Amino acid sequence: MKKINVKEITPVIRKLFIDANYYIEQDLVDKMNEFLEIEKSETARGIIELILDNHAEAASEKMPLCQDTGVAIVFLEVGQDVQFVGGNLNNAINEGVRQAYKDGYLRKSMVDDPVIKRINTKDNTPAIIYTDIVDGDKVKITVAPKGGGAENMSEVKMMKAADGIEGVKNFVVDRIIQSGGNPCPPVVVGVGIGGSFEQCALLAKKSLLRPLDKINEDSVWAEVEEEILTRINDSGIGPMGLGGNTTALAVNILSKPCHIASMPVAVNVQCHCHRHKSIVLE
Ligand code: SF4
């Protein structure tokens, strides 16, 4: 059994959240440049260039990419031969979030009692933590600060099996078209299909972590993704909703088995600040 002291986790989480908020991943920059080449609208090209400048400026000035520095989402893949010692893992993660949002000058966006009082927790905790147990003795940590504007445009729908693949495509396309400029396009569209009510939402969120230069390993889903992407970009919403043919950069689908009577589908929308960072603790 490999032992990991949770005190090692706190500084790792702190760094990951600061880095995710300051430094965009190269695959997003490459994808935006790809679309810049084919975008027909001059206004849209100007906005894409501004977004790319913003991302470069954030990195060079060590400042957040956006004022909305997001809810602190953490994905853990924990090898089953690992034992955490020295305290509570969730507390150690939350301490890392607390330090990141304070030391990195990141906006604290979490409110407690979300309907009646809406009191800011003042340190962006609690983190939202998902844990998968996997083989081996490594721990993979992925953080994904998630902005409210894009998250608010997401939806879960308990579809009927009879709705079929055309129903799924229409639901995803309509969701993005109805969102207009609200999720700060160009967006990345995460789609979860199958599982249960809550698992399809988690699949949609996890699908956003697939690198933008990787196509779906399943060729059937790869074709569906391409068709949905084309339909979204033909809608004319464009960057920041101001017109153009760059509304979405990618559509990522993840699917799991589900009940014979069900066909849950979820769309999790991600904005042009597509922030996530990972590390593997060996
Ligand atoms: S949706 Fe994204 S880009 Fe828009 S304000 Fe929120 S975090 Fe920032």
mmCIF file of C-alpha atoms and ligand atoms in Angstrom:
data_model
loop_
_atom_site.group_PDB
_atom_site.id
_atom_site.type_symbol
_atom_site.label_atom_id
_atom_site.label_comp_id
_atom_site.label_asym_id
_atom_site.label_seq_id
_atom_site.Cartn_x
_atom_site.Cartn_y
_atom_site.Cartn_z
ATOM 1 C CA MET A 1 0.000 0.000 0.000
ATOM 2 C CA LYS A 2 1.444 3.361 -0.972
ATOM 3 C CA LYS A 3 0.885 6.076 1.626
ATOM 4 C CA ILE A 4 0.283 9.701 0.630
ATOM 5 C CA ASN A 5 0.137 12.348 3.323
ATOM 6 C CA VAL A 6 -2.779 14.687 2.610
ATOM 7 C CA LYS A 7 -0.547 17.627 3.603
ATOM 8 C CA GLU A 8 1.136 17.097 0.198
ATOM 9 C CA ILE A 9 -2.207 17.576 -1.539
ATOM 10 C CA THR A 10 -2.929 21.125 -0.345
ATOM 11 C CA PRO A 11 -0.040 22.892 -2.184
ATOM 12 C CA VAL A 12 -0.728 20.790 -5.293
ATOM 13 C CA ILE A 13 -4.361 21.931 -5.386
ATOM 14 C CA ARG A 14 -3.324 25.527 -4.708
ATOM 15 C CA LYS A 15 -0.938 25.555 -7.679
ATOM 16 C CA LEU A 16 -3.329 23.771 -10.040
ATOM 17 C CA PHE A 17 -6.138 26.273 -9.433
ATOM 18 C CA ILE A 18 -3.876 29.304 -9.823
ATOM 19 C CA ASP A 19 -2.314 27.867 -12.999
ATOM 20 C CA ALA A 20 -5.707 26.909 -14.450
ATOM 21 C CA ASN A 21 -6.941 30.458 -13.948
ATOM 22 C CA TYR A 22 -3.836 32.146 -15.408
ATOM 23 C CA TYR A 23 -2.658 29.837 -18.185
ATOM 24 C CA ILE A 24 -4.951 28.458 -20.874
ATOM 25 C CA GLU A 25 -4.124 25.077 -22.410
ATOM 26 C CA GLN A 26 -2.365 25.087 -25.801
ATOM 27 C CA ASP A 27 -5.065 22.925 -27.445
ATOM 28 C CA LEU A 28 -7.601 25.747 -26.962
ATOM 29 C CA VAL A 29 -5.248 28.314 -28.492
ATOM 30 C CA ASP A 30 -4.559 26.007 -31.452
ATOM 31 C CA LYS A 31 -8.258 25.345 -32.006
ATOM 32 C CA MET A 32 -9.111 29.066 -31.882
ATOM 33 C CA ASN A 33 -6.375 29.756 -34.445
ATOM 34 C CA GLU A 34 -7.796 26.989 -36.651
ATOM 35 C CA PHE A 35 -11.211 28.660 -36.599
ATOM 36 C CA LEU A 36 -9.657 32.090 -37.146
ATOM 37 C CA GLU A 37 -8.435 30.815 -40.539
ATOM 38 C CA ILE A 38 -11.925 29.820 -41.695
ATOM 39 C CA GLU A 39 -14.109 32.412 -39.948
ATOM 40 C CA LYS A 40 -15.888 34.512 -42.599
ATOM 41 C CA SER A 41 -17.041 37.456 -40.459
ATOM 42 C CA GLU A 42 -14.535 40.244 -39.897
ATOM 43 C CA THR A 43 -16.177 41.129 -36.566
ATOM 44 C CA ALA A 44 -15.943 37.514 -35.452
ATOM 45 C CA ARG A 45 -12.284 37.300 -36.444
ATOM 46 C CA GLY A 46 -11.623 40.467 -34.437
ATOM 47 C CA ILE A 47 -13.275 38.948 -31.350
ATOM 48 C CA ILE A 48 -11.307 35.697 -31.649
ATOM 49 C CA GLU A 49 -8.099 37.745 -31.894
ATOM 50 C CA LEU A 50 -9.116 39.713 -28.787
ATOM 51 C CA ILE A 51 -9.761 36.491 -26.866
ATOM 52 C CA LEU A 52 -6.370 35.114 -27.914
ATOM 53 C CA ASP A 53 -4.716 38.406 -26.848
ATOM 54 C CA ASN A 54 -6.556 38.226 -23.520
ATOM 55 C CA HIS A 55 -5.303 34.698 -22.902
ATOM 56 C CA ALA A 56 -1.701 35.643 -23.784
ATOM 57 C CA GLU A 57 -1.868 38.788 -21.613
ATOM 58 C CA ALA A 58 -3.228 36.814 -18.638
ATOM 59 C CA ALA A 59 -0.269 34.431 -18.853
ATOM 60 C CA SER A 60 2.373 37.137 -19.211
ATOM 61 C CA GLU A 61 0.916 39.334 -16.442
ATOM 62 C CA LYS A 62 0.030 36.346 -14.213
ATOM 63 C CA MET A 63 -3.576 37.429 -13.961
ATOM 64 C CA PRO A 64 -6.880 35.522 -14.223
ATOM 65 C CA LEU A 65 -8.161 34.890 -17.748
ATOM 66 C CA CYS A 66 -11.608 36.075 -16.649
ATOM 67 C CA GLN A 67 -13.154 37.890 -13.680
ATOM 68 C CA ASP A 68 -15.299 34.806 -13.065
ATOM 69 C CA THR A 69 -12.714 32.416 -11.676
ATOM 70 C CA GLY A 70 -15.300 29.735 -11.203
ATOM 71 C CA VAL A 71 -16.570 27.062 -8.906
ATOM 72 C CA ALA A 72 -13.688 24.816 -7.805
ATOM 73 C CA ILE A 73 -14.329 21.446 -9.403
ATOM 74 C CA VAL A 74 -11.892 18.622 -8.632
ATOM 75 C CA PHE A 75 -11.715 15.198 -10.282
ATOM 76 C CA LEU A 76 -9.702 12.521 -8.477
ATOM 77 C CA GLU A 77 -8.629 9.188 -9.930
ATOM 78 C CA VAL A 78 -7.317 7.308 -6.928
ATOM 79 C CA GLY A 79 -5.394 4.058 -7.327
ATOM 80 C CA GLN A 80 -6.871 1.419 -5.041
ATOM 81 C CA ASP A 81 -3.395 0.678 -3.667
ATOM 82 C CA VAL A 82 -3.115 4.180 -2.204
ATOM 83 C CA GLN A 83 -3.817 5.072 1.407
ATOM 84 C CA PHE A 84 -4.219 8.710 2.420
ATOM 85 C CA VAL A 85 -2.737 9.494 5.820
ATOM 86 C CA GLY A 86 -2.201 12.569 7.989
ATOM 87 C CA GLY A 87 -5.741 13.941 7.937
ATOM 88 C CA ASN A 88 -8.898 14.223 5.881
ATOM 89 C CA LEU A 89 -8.439 14.350 2.085
ATOM 90 C CA ASN A 90 -11.448 16.598 1.394
ATOM 91 C CA ASN A 91 -10.274 19.080 4.039
ATOM 92 C CA ALA A 92 -6.811 19.144 2.453
ATOM 93 C CA ILE A 93 -8.348 19.849 -0.972
ATOM 94 C CA ASN A 94 -10.523 22.629 0.411
ATOM 95 C CA GLU A 95 -7.497 24.182 2.109
ATOM 96 C CA GLY A 96 -5.735 24.184 -1.266
ATOM 97 C CA VAL A 97 -8.718 25.934 -2.852
ATOM 98 C CA ARG A 98 -8.806 28.458 0.003
ATOM 99 C CA GLN A 99 -5.113 29.292 -0.472
ATOM 100 C CA ALA A 100 -5.344 29.436 -4.283
ATOM 101 C CA TYR A 101 -8.258 31.865 -4.330
ATOM 102 C CA LYS A 102 -6.634 34.079 -1.673
ATOM 103 C CA ASP A 103 -3.025 34.047 -2.880
ATOM 104 C CA GLY A 104 -3.901 34.071 -6.599
ATOM 105 C CA TYR A 105 -6.348 37.014 -6.234
ATOM 106 C CA LEU A 106 -9.135 34.882 -7.703
ATOM 107 C CA ARG A 107 -12.757 35.947 -7.219
ATOM 108 C CA LYS A 108 -14.617 34.019 -4.533
ATOM 109 C CA SER A 109 -17.893 33.018 -6.111
ATOM 110 C CA MET A 110 -19.466 30.424 -3.804
ATOM 111 C CA VAL A 111 -22.589 31.300 -1.824
ATOM 112 C CA ASP A 112 -23.988 29.229 1.025
ATOM 113 C CA ASP A 113 -27.733 28.834 1.513
ATOM 114 C CA PRO A 114 -28.144 29.338 -2.248
ATOM 115 C CA VAL A 115 -31.806 30.383 -2.279
ATOM 116 C CA ILE A 116 -32.660 32.315 0.884
ATOM 117 C CA LYS A 117 -29.520 33.996 2.213
ATOM 118 C CA ARG A 118 -26.879 33.520 -0.501
ATOM 119 C CA ILE A 119 -23.980 34.295 1.835
ATOM 120 C CA ASN A 120 -20.535 34.277 0.207
ATOM 121 C CA THR A 121 -18.322 31.639 1.848
ATOM 122 C CA LYS A 122 -15.446 34.127 1.268
ATOM 123 C CA ASP A 123 -12.838 31.516 0.245
ATOM 124 C CA ASN A 124 -14.522 29.790 -2.729
ATOM 125 C CA THR A 125 -15.017 26.586 -0.747
ATOM 126 C CA PRO A 126 -16.464 24.054 -0.693
ATOM 127 C CA ALA A 127 -14.835 22.460 -3.710
ATOM 128 C CA ILE A 128 -17.012 20.064 -5.689
ATOM 129 C CA ILE A 129 -15.059 16.811 -5.568
ATOM 130 C CA TYR A 130 -15.617 13.675 -7.678
ATOM 131 C CA THR A 131 -13.615 10.551 -6.888
ATOM 132 C CA ASP A 132 -13.081 7.489 -9.077
ATOM 133 C CA ILE A 133 -11.246 4.451 -7.733
ATOM 134 C CA VAL A 134 -8.912 2.981 -10.372
ATOM 135 C CA ASP A 135 -6.203 0.291 -10.544
ATOM 136 C CA GLY A 136 -2.670 0.941 -9.311
ATOM 137 C CA ASP A 137 -0.966 3.219 -6.811
ATOM 138 C CA LYS A 138 -1.084 6.592 -8.528
ATOM 139 C CA VAL A 139 -3.393 9.561 -7.960
ATOM 140 C CA LYS A 140 -4.466 11.782 -10.839
ATOM 141 C CA ILE A 141 -5.850 15.175 -9.856
ATOM 142 C CA THR A 142 -7.659 17.374 -12.354
ATOM 143 C CA VAL A 143 -9.033 20.783 -11.444
ATOM 144 C CA ALA A 144 -11.552 22.662 -13.561
ATOM 145 C CA PRO A 145 -12.653 26.119 -12.420
ATOM 146 C CA LYS A 146 -16.130 26.467 -13.982
ATOM 147 C CA GLY A 147 -17.660 29.864 -14.723
ATOM 148 C CA GLY A 148 -21.310 30.548 -13.978
ATOM 149 C CA GLY A 149 -22.286 31.996 -17.352
ATOM 150 C CA ALA A 150 -21.536 28.806 -19.258
ATOM 151 C CA GLU A 151 -22.681 26.457 -16.488
ATOM 152 C CA ASN A 152 -26.081 28.190 -16.384
ATOM 153 C CA MET A 153 -26.695 27.266 -20.028
ATOM 154 C CA SER A 154 -26.366 23.531 -19.284
ATOM 155 C CA GLU A 155 -29.285 21.099 -19.138
ATOM 156 C CA VAL A 156 -30.235 17.500 -18.373
ATOM 157 C CA LYS A 157 -33.123 15.907 -20.264
ATOM 158 C CA MET A 158 -34.665 12.511 -19.592
ATOM 159 C CA MET A 159 -35.319 11.617 -23.222
ATOM 160 C CA LYS A 160 -37.284 8.666 -24.520
ATOM 161 C CA ALA A 161 -35.509 5.860 -26.360
ATOM 162 C CA ALA A 162 -37.896 6.566 -29.234
ATOM 163 C CA ASP A 163 -36.361 10.046 -29.591
ATOM 164 C CA GLY A 164 -33.350 8.275 -31.089
ATOM 165 C CA ILE A 165 -30.130 9.796 -32.306
ATOM 166 C CA GLU A 166 -31.938 12.581 -34.200
ATOM 167 C CA GLY A 167 -33.653 13.597 -30.945
ATOM 168 C CA VAL A 168 -30.290 13.742 -29.173
ATOM 169 C CA LYS A 169 -28.719 15.841 -31.930
ATOM 170 C CA ASN A 170 -31.673 18.267 -31.953
ATOM 171 C CA PHE A 171 -31.599 18.632 -28.154
ATOM 172 C CA VAL A 172 -27.878 19.482 -28.109
ATOM 173 C CA VAL A 173 -28.058 21.878 -31.061
ATOM 174 C CA ASP A 174 -31.172 23.652 -29.686
ATOM 175 C CA ARG A 175 -29.560 24.001 -26.236
ATOM 176 C CA ILE A 176 -26.578 25.853 -27.707
ATOM 177 C CA ILE A 177 -28.633 27.977 -30.102
ATOM 178 C CA GLN A 178 -31.000 29.009 -27.302
ATOM 179 C CA SER A 179 -27.978 29.958 -25.184
ATOM 180 C CA GLY A 180 -26.952 32.625 -27.719
ATOM 181 C CA GLY A 181 -24.122 34.804 -26.406
ATOM 182 C CA ASN A 182 -24.744 33.954 -22.709
ATOM 183 C CA PRO A 183 -22.041 31.261 -22.322
ATOM 184 C CA CYS A 184 -19.360 33.513 -23.903
ATOM 185 C CA PRO A 185 -18.878 31.597 -27.170
ATOM 186 C CA PRO A 186 -16.959 30.097 -28.848
ATOM 187 C CA VAL A 187 -17.935 27.273 -26.532
ATOM 188 C CA VAL A 188 -16.900 23.681 -26.007
ATOM 189 C CA VAL A 189 -19.947 21.435 -25.796
ATOM 190 C CA GLY A 190 -19.812 18.513 -23.369
ATOM 191 C CA VAL A 191 -22.460 15.844 -23.941
ATOM 192 C CA GLY A 192 -23.222 12.962 -21.583
ATOM 193 C CA ILE A 193 -25.489 10.189 -22.837
ATOM 194 C CA GLY A 194 -26.838 7.290 -20.777
ATOM 195 C CA GLY A 195 -26.244 6.271 -17.172
ATOM 196 C CA SER A 196 -28.766 7.821 -14.800
ATOM 197 C CA PHE A 197 -30.121 11.332 -14.220
ATOM 198 C CA GLU A 198 -27.012 12.449 -12.332
ATOM 199 C CA GLN A 199 -24.424 10.266 -14.107
ATOM 200 C CA CYS A 200 -25.182 11.709 -17.543
ATOM 201 C CA ALA A 201 -24.530 15.210 -16.157
ATOM 202 C CA LEU A 202 -21.188 14.057 -14.781
ATOM 203 C CA LEU A 203 -20.345 12.395 -18.108
ATOM 204 C CA ALA A 204 -21.054 15.684 -19.871
ATOM 205 C CA LYS A 205 -18.704 17.521 -17.516
ATOM 206 C CA LYS A 206 -15.975 14.875 -17.818
ATOM 207 C CA SER A 207 -16.243 14.905 -21.601
ATOM 208 C CA LEU A 208 -15.021 18.521 -21.532
ATOM 209 C CA LEU A 209 -11.627 17.236 -20.374
ATOM 210 C CA ARG A 210 -10.926 15.492 -23.680
ATOM 211 C CA PRO A 211 -8.158 17.413 -25.496
ATOM 212 C CA LEU A 212 -9.569 19.506 -28.345
ATOM 213 C CA ASP A 213 -7.193 17.923 -30.862
ATOM 214 C CA LYS A 214 -8.449 14.399 -30.102
ATOM 215 C CA ILE A 215 -11.412 12.964 -31.947
ATOM 216 C CA ASN A 216 -13.809 10.482 -30.352
ATOM 217 C CA GLU A 217 -12.336 6.959 -30.316
ATOM 218 C CA ASP A 218 -15.724 5.613 -31.399
ATOM 219 C CA SER A 219 -16.111 6.494 -35.085
ATOM 220 C CA VAL A 220 -19.928 6.581 -34.875
ATOM 221 C CA TRP A 221 -19.858 9.162 -32.065
ATOM 222 C CA ALA A 222 -17.090 11.038 -33.889
ATOM 223 C CA GLU A 223 -19.451 11.500 -36.851
ATOM 224 C CA VAL A 224 -22.290 12.619 -34.593
ATOM 225 C CA GLU A 225 -19.993 15.152 -32.911
ATOM 226 C CA GLU A 226 -18.949 16.536 -36.291
ATOM 227 C CA GLU A 227 -22.541 16.879 -37.468
ATOM 228 C CA ILE A 228 -23.652 18.647 -34.277
ATOM 229 C CA LEU A 229 -20.637 20.981 -34.461
ATOM 230 C CA THR A 230 -21.440 21.904 -38.064
ATOM 231 C CA ARG A 231 -25.097 22.577 -37.261
ATOM 232 C CA ILE A 232 -24.156 24.773 -34.274
ATOM 233 C CA ASN A 233 -21.644 26.750 -36.324
ATOM 234 C CA ASP A 234 -24.121 27.159 -39.185
ATOM 235 C CA SER A 235 -26.472 28.897 -36.715
ATOM 236 C CA GLY A 236 -24.566 32.172 -37.099
ATOM 237 C CA ILE A 237 -24.402 32.982 -33.342
ATOM 238 C CA GLY A 238 -20.649 33.526 -33.538
ATOM 239 C CA PRO A 239 -18.047 34.624 -30.970
ATOM 240 C CA MET A 240 -19.698 36.349 -27.984
ATOM 241 C CA GLY A 241 -23.026 36.073 -29.838
ATOM 242 C CA LEU A 242 -22.154 38.863 -32.282
ATOM 243 C CA GLY A 243 -22.421 36.812 -35.467
ATOM 244 C CA GLY A 244 -20.119 34.501 -37.373
ATOM 245 C CA ASN A 245 -19.508 30.842 -37.955
ATOM 246 C CA THR A 246 -17.380 30.166 -34.845
ATOM 247 C CA THR A 247 -19.950 29.399 -32.147
ATOM 248 C CA ALA A 248 -18.464 26.121 -30.909
ATOM 249 C CA LEU A 249 -14.896 24.809 -31.094
ATOM 250 C CA ALA A 250 -15.718 21.177 -30.350
ATOM 251 C CA VAL A 251 -18.469 18.778 -29.332
ATOM 252 C CA ASN A 252 -17.309 15.996 -26.991
ATOM 253 C CA ILE A 253 -19.589 13.029 -26.287
ATOM 254 C CA LEU A 254 -19.217 10.436 -23.518
ATOM 255 C CA SER A 255 -21.718 7.595 -23.220
ATOM 256 C CA LYS A 256 -22.529 4.811 -20.728
ATOM 257 C CA PRO A 257 -25.143 2.050 -20.554
ATOM 258 C CA CYS A 258 -28.547 3.003 -19.167
ATOM 259 C CA HIS A 259 -31.919 1.499 -18.114
ATOM 260 C CA ILE A 260 -34.100 0.030 -20.900
ATOM 261 C CA ALA A 261 -36.816 2.583 -20.138
ATOM 262 C CA SER A 262 -34.497 5.611 -20.106
ATOM 263 C CA MET A 263 -32.238 7.720 -22.314
ATOM 264 C CA PRO A 264 -30.778 10.512 -20.179
ATOM 265 C CA VAL A 265 -28.870 13.191 -22.084
ATOM 266 C CA ALA A 266 -26.951 16.126 -20.600
ATOM 267 C CA VAL A 267 -25.292 19.138 -22.150
ATOM 268 C CA ASN A 268 -22.583 20.882 -20.136
ATOM 269 C CA VAL A 269 -21.505 24.125 -21.788
ATOM 270 C CA GLN A 270 -17.980 25.469 -21.458
ATOM 271 C CA CYS A 271 -16.956 28.992 -22.450
ATOM 272 C CA HIS A 272 -13.860 30.204 -24.308
ATOM 273 C CA CYS A 273 -12.075 30.233 -20.901
ATOM 274 C CA HIS A 274 -11.809 26.453 -21.087
ATOM 275 C CA ARG A 275 -9.773 26.028 -17.886
ATOM 276 C CA HIS A 276 -8.414 22.774 -16.533
ATOM 277 C CA LYS A 277 -5.074 21.438 -15.237
ATOM 278 C CA SER A 278 -3.992 17.934 -14.210
ATOM 279 C CA ILE A 279 -1.167 16.249 -12.376
ATOM 280 C CA VAL A 280 -0.339 12.622 -11.580
ATOM 281 C CA LEU A 281 1.147 11.882 -8.170
ATOM 282 C CA GLU A 282 3.393 8.846 -8.615
HETATM 283 S S1 SF4 B 1 -18.811 32.209 -19.064
HETATM 284 FE FE1 SF4 B 1 -16.581 31.967 -19.034
HETATM 285 S S2 SF4 B 1 -15.739 33.737 -20.162
HETATM 286 FE FE2 SF4 B 1 -17.900 34.166 -19.658
HETATM 287 S S3 SF4 B 1 -17.789 35.330 -17.724
HETATM 288 FE FE3 SF4 B 1 -18.063 33.160 -17.172
HETATM 289 S S4 SF4 B 1 -15.991 32.314 -16.924
HETATM 290 FE FE4 SF4 B 1 -15.802 34.261 -17.992
#
